[in-house]
CSV table of C-alpha atoms in Angstrom, one decimal:
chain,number,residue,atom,x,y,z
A,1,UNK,CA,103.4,88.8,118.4
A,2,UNK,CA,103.1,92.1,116.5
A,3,UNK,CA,100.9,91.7,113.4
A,4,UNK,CA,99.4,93.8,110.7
A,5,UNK,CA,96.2,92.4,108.7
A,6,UNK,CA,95.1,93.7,105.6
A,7,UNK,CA,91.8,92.1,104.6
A,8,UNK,CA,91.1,93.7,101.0
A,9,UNK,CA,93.9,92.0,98.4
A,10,UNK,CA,92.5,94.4,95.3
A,11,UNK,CA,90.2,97.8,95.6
A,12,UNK,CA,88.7,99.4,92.6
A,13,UNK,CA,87.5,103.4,92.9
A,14,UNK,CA,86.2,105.6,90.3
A,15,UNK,CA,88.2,108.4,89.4
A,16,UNK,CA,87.3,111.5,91.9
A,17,UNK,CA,86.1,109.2,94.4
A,18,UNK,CA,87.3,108.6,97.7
A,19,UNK,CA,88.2,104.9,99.0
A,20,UNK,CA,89.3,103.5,101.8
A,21,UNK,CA,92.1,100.9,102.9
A,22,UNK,CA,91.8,98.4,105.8
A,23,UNK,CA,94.1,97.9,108.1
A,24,UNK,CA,93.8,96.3,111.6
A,25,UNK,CA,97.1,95.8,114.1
A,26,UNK,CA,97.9,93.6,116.8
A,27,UNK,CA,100.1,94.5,119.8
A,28,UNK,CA,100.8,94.2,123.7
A,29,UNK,CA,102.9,97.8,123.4
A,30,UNK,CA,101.6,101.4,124.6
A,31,UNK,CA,103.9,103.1,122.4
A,32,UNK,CA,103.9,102.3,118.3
A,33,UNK,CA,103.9,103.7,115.3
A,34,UNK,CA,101.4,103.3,112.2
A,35,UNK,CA,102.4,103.9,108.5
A,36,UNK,CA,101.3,104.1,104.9
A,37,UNK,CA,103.1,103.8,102.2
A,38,UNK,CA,102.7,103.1,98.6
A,39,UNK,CA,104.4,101.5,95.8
A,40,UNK,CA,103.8,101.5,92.7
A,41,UNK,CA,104.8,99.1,89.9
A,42,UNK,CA,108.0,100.4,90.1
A,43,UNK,CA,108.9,98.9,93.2
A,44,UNK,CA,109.7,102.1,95.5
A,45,UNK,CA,107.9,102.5,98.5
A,46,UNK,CA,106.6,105.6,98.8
A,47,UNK,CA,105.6,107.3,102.6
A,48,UNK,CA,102.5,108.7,102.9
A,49,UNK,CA,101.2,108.9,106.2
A,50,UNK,CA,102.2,108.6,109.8
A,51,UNK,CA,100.3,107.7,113.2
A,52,UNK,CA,101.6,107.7,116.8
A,53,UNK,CA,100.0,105.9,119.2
A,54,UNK,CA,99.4,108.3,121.9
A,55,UNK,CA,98.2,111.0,118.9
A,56,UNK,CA,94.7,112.4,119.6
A,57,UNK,CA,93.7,113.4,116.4
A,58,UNK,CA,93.7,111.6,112.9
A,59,UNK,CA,96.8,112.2,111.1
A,60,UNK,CA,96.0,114.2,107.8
A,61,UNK,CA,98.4,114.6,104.9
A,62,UNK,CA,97.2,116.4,101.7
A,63,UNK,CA,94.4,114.1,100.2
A,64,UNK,CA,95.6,111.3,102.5
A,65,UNK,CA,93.6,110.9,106.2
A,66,UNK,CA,94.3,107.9,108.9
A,67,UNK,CA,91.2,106.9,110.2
A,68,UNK,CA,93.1,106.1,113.4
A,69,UNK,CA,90.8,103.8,116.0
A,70,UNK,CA,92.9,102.9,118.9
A,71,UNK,CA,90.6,100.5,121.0
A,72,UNK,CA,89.7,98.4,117.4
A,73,UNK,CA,93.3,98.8,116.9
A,74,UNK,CA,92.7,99.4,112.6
A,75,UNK,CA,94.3,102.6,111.2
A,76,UNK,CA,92.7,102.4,107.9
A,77,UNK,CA,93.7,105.0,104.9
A,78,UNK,CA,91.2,107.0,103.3
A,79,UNK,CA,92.0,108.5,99.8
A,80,UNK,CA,90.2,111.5,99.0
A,81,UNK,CA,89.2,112.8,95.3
A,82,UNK,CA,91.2,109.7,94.3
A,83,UNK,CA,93.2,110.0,90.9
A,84,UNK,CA,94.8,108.0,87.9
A,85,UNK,CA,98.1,108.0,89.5
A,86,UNK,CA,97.1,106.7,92.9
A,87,UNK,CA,97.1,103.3,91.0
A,88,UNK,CA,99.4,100.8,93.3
A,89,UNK,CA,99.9,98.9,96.3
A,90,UNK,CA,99.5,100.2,99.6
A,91,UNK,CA,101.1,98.7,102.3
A,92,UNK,CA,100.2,99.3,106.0
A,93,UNK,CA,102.9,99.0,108.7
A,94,UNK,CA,103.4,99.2,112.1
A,95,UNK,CA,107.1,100.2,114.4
A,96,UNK,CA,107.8,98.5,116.9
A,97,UNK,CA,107.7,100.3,120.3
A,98,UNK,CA,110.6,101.4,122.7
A,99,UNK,CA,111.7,98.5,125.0
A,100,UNK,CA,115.4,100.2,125.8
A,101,UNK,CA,118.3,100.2,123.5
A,102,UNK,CA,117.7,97.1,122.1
A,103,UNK,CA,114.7,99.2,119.6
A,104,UNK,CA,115.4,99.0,116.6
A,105,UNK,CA,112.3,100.7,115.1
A,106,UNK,CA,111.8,98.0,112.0
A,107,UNK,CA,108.8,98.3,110.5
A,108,UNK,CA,106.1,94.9,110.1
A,109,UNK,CA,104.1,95.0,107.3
A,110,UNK,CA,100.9,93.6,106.0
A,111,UNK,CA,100.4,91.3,102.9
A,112,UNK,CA,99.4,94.9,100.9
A,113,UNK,CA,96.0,96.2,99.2
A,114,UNK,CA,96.5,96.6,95.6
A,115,UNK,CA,94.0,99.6,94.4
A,116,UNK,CA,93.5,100.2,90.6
A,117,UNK,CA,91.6,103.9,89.7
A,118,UNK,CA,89.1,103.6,87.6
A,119,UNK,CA,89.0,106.5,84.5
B,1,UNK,CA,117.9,117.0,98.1
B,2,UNK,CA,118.6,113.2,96.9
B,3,UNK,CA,116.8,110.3,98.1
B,4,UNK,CA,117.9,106.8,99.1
B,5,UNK,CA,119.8,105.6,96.1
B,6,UNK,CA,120.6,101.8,95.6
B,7,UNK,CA,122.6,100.0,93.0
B,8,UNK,CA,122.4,97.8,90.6
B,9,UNK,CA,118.7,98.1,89.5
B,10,UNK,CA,118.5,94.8,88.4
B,11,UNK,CA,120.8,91.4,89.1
B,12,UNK,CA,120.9,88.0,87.7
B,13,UNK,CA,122.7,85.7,89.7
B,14,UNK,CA,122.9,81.8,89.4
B,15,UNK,CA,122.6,79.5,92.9
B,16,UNK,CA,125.7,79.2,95.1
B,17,UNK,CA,126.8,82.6,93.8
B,18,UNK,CA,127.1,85.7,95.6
B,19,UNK,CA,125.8,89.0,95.8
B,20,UNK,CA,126.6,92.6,96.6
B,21,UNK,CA,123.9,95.4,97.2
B,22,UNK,CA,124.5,98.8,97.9
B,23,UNK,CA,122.8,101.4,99.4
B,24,UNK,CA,123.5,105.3,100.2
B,25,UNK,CA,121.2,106.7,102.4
B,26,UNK,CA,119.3,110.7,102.5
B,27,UNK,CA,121.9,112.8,102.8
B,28,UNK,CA,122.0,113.3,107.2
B,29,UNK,CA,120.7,110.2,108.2
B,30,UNK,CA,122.7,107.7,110.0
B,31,UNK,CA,120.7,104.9,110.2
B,32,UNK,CA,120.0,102.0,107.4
B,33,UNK,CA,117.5,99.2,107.5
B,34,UNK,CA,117.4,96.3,104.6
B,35,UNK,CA,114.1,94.9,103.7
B,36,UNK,CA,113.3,91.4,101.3
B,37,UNK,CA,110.3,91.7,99.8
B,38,UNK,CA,109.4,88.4,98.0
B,39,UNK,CA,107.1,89.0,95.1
B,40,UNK,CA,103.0,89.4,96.7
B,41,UNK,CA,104.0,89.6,100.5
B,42,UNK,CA,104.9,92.6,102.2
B,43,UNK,CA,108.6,93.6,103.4
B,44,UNK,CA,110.4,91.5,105.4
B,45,UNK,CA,113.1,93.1,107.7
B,46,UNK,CA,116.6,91.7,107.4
B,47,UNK,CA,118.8,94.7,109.1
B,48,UNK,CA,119.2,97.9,110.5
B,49,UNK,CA,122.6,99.6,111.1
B,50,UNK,CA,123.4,102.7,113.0
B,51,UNK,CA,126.3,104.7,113.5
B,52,UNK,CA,128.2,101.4,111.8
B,53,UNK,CA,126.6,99.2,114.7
B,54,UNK,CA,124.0,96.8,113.9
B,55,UNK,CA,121.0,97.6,116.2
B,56,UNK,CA,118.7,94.9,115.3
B,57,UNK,CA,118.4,91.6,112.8
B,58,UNK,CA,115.6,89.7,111.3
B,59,UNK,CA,114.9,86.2,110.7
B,60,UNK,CA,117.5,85.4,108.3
B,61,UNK,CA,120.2,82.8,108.3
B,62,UNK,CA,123.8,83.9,108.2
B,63,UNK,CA,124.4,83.9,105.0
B,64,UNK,CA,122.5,87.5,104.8
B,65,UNK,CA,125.5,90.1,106.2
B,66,UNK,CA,125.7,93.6,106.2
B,67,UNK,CA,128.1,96.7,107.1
B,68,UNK,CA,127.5,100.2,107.2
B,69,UNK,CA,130.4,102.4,106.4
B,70,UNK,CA,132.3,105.9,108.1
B,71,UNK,CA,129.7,107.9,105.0
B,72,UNK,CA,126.9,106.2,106.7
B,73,UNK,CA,126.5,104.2,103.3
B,74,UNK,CA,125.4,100.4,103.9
B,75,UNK,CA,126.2,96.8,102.2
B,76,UNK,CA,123.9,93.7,102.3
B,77,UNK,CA,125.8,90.3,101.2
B,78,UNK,CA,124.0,87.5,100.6
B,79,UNK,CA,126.3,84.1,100.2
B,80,UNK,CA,125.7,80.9,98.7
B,81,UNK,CA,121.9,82.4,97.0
B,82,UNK,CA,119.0,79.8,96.5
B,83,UNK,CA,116.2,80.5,94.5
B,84,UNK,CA,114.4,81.9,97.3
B,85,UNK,CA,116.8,84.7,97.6
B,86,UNK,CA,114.9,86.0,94.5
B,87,UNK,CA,113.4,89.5,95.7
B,88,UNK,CA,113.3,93.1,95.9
B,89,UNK,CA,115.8,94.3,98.0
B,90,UNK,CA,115.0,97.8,99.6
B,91,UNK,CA,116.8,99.7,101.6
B,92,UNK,CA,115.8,102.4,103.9
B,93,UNK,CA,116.9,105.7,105.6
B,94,UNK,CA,115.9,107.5,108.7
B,95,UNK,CA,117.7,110.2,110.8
B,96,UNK,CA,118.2,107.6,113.8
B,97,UNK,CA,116.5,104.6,112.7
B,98,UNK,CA,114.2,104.0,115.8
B,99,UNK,CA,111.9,106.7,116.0
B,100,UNK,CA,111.4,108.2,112.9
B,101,UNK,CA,110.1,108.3,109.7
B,102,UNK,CA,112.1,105.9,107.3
B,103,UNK,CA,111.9,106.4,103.4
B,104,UNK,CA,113.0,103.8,100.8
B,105,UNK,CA,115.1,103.8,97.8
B,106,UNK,CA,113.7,102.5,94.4
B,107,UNK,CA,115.2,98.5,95.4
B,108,UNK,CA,117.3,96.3,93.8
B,109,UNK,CA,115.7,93.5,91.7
B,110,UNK,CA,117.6,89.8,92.2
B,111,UNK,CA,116.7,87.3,90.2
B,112,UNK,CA,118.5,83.8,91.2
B,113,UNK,CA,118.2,80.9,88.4
């Protein structure tokens, strides 16, 4: 069964610091997707960062990088030059592969890392 | 452009009631997905509709129903609530729904006493 792990229930960074979020996958497809996403007290969840599985480089978005590991299957998120405002939860999750028309793309996600920023 | 909007914000509903949620998707995409997220877990998917077809259900009983209408716009019902129907509701957009990026509106909050 697909499954997404995240080990680290609450992170602490200084401010200007980088950090970096666990994640670790389990599944039997070839083809999936791997996402970040954020949400902050608010409740909205917030994309960050995207993965495909057959990508050959590390996705990059702004200060955001996926430190994408295929063979340990973990796509963990690294936060550079971290800041105030990148206090929340960060959620890992994972979409499904193809398997015909029956796909429905829904995302699984883990249990969440909560990071709080240190000033 | 607009993002996913959903309505209410906030609900207070009292067991064996029922509830409406609403959601209207990025303006363009076709494709909705419903998501429960009970307070400390992650998401749970419930639904995703596209092109007013359901494409693909979660583990929910059938008292969770949804519809998706002609302005792509979407409907989760939820019948006879128990407390643990007490969650953030979040709905989600993408252009398709199964291979592309899908972004979330800012949830509705039900509270079931």
């Amino acid at each position: 069964a697909q499954k997404i792990t995240q080990t680290q229930p609450g992170m602490f960074v200084q401010e200007k610091e980088a950090v970096t979020l666990d994640c670790t996958y389990d599944t039997s497809d070839q083809s999936y997707g791997l996402f970040w996403y954020k949400q902050p007290s608010s409740g909205e969840m917030i994309f960050l960062i995207y993965q495909g599985s057959y990508d050959e480089q590390n996705a990059t978005e702004g200060r955001y990088s996926l430190n994408f590991q295929k063979a340990r299957k973990s796509a963990n998120l690294v936060i550079s030059a971290s800041q105030l405002g990148d206090s929340a939860m960060y959620f890992c999750a994972m979409r499904e592969g193809i398997r015909g028309s029956g796909n429905t793309g829904k995302l699984i996600f883990g249990q969440g890392t909560t990071l709080q920023v240190k000033p | 452009d607009a993002g996913v909007t959903q309505s209410p914000t906030h609900l207070i509903k009292t067991r064996g009631q029922h509830v409406t949620l609403r959601c209207s998707p990025i303006s363009g995409h076709k494709s909705v997905s419903w998501y429960q997220q009970v307070l400390g877990q992650g998401p749970q998917f419930i639904f995703q509709y596209y092109e007013k077809e359901e494409r693909g259900r979660g583990n929910f009983p059938d008292r969770f129903s949804a519809r998706q209408f002609p302005n792509y716009s979407s409907e989760l019902n939820v019948n006879a609530l128990l407390l643990g129907d007490s969650a953030l509701y979040l709905c989600a957009s993408s252009a398709r729904g199964f291979q592309e990026t899908q972004y979330f509106g800012p949830g509705t909050r039900l509270l079931v006493l």
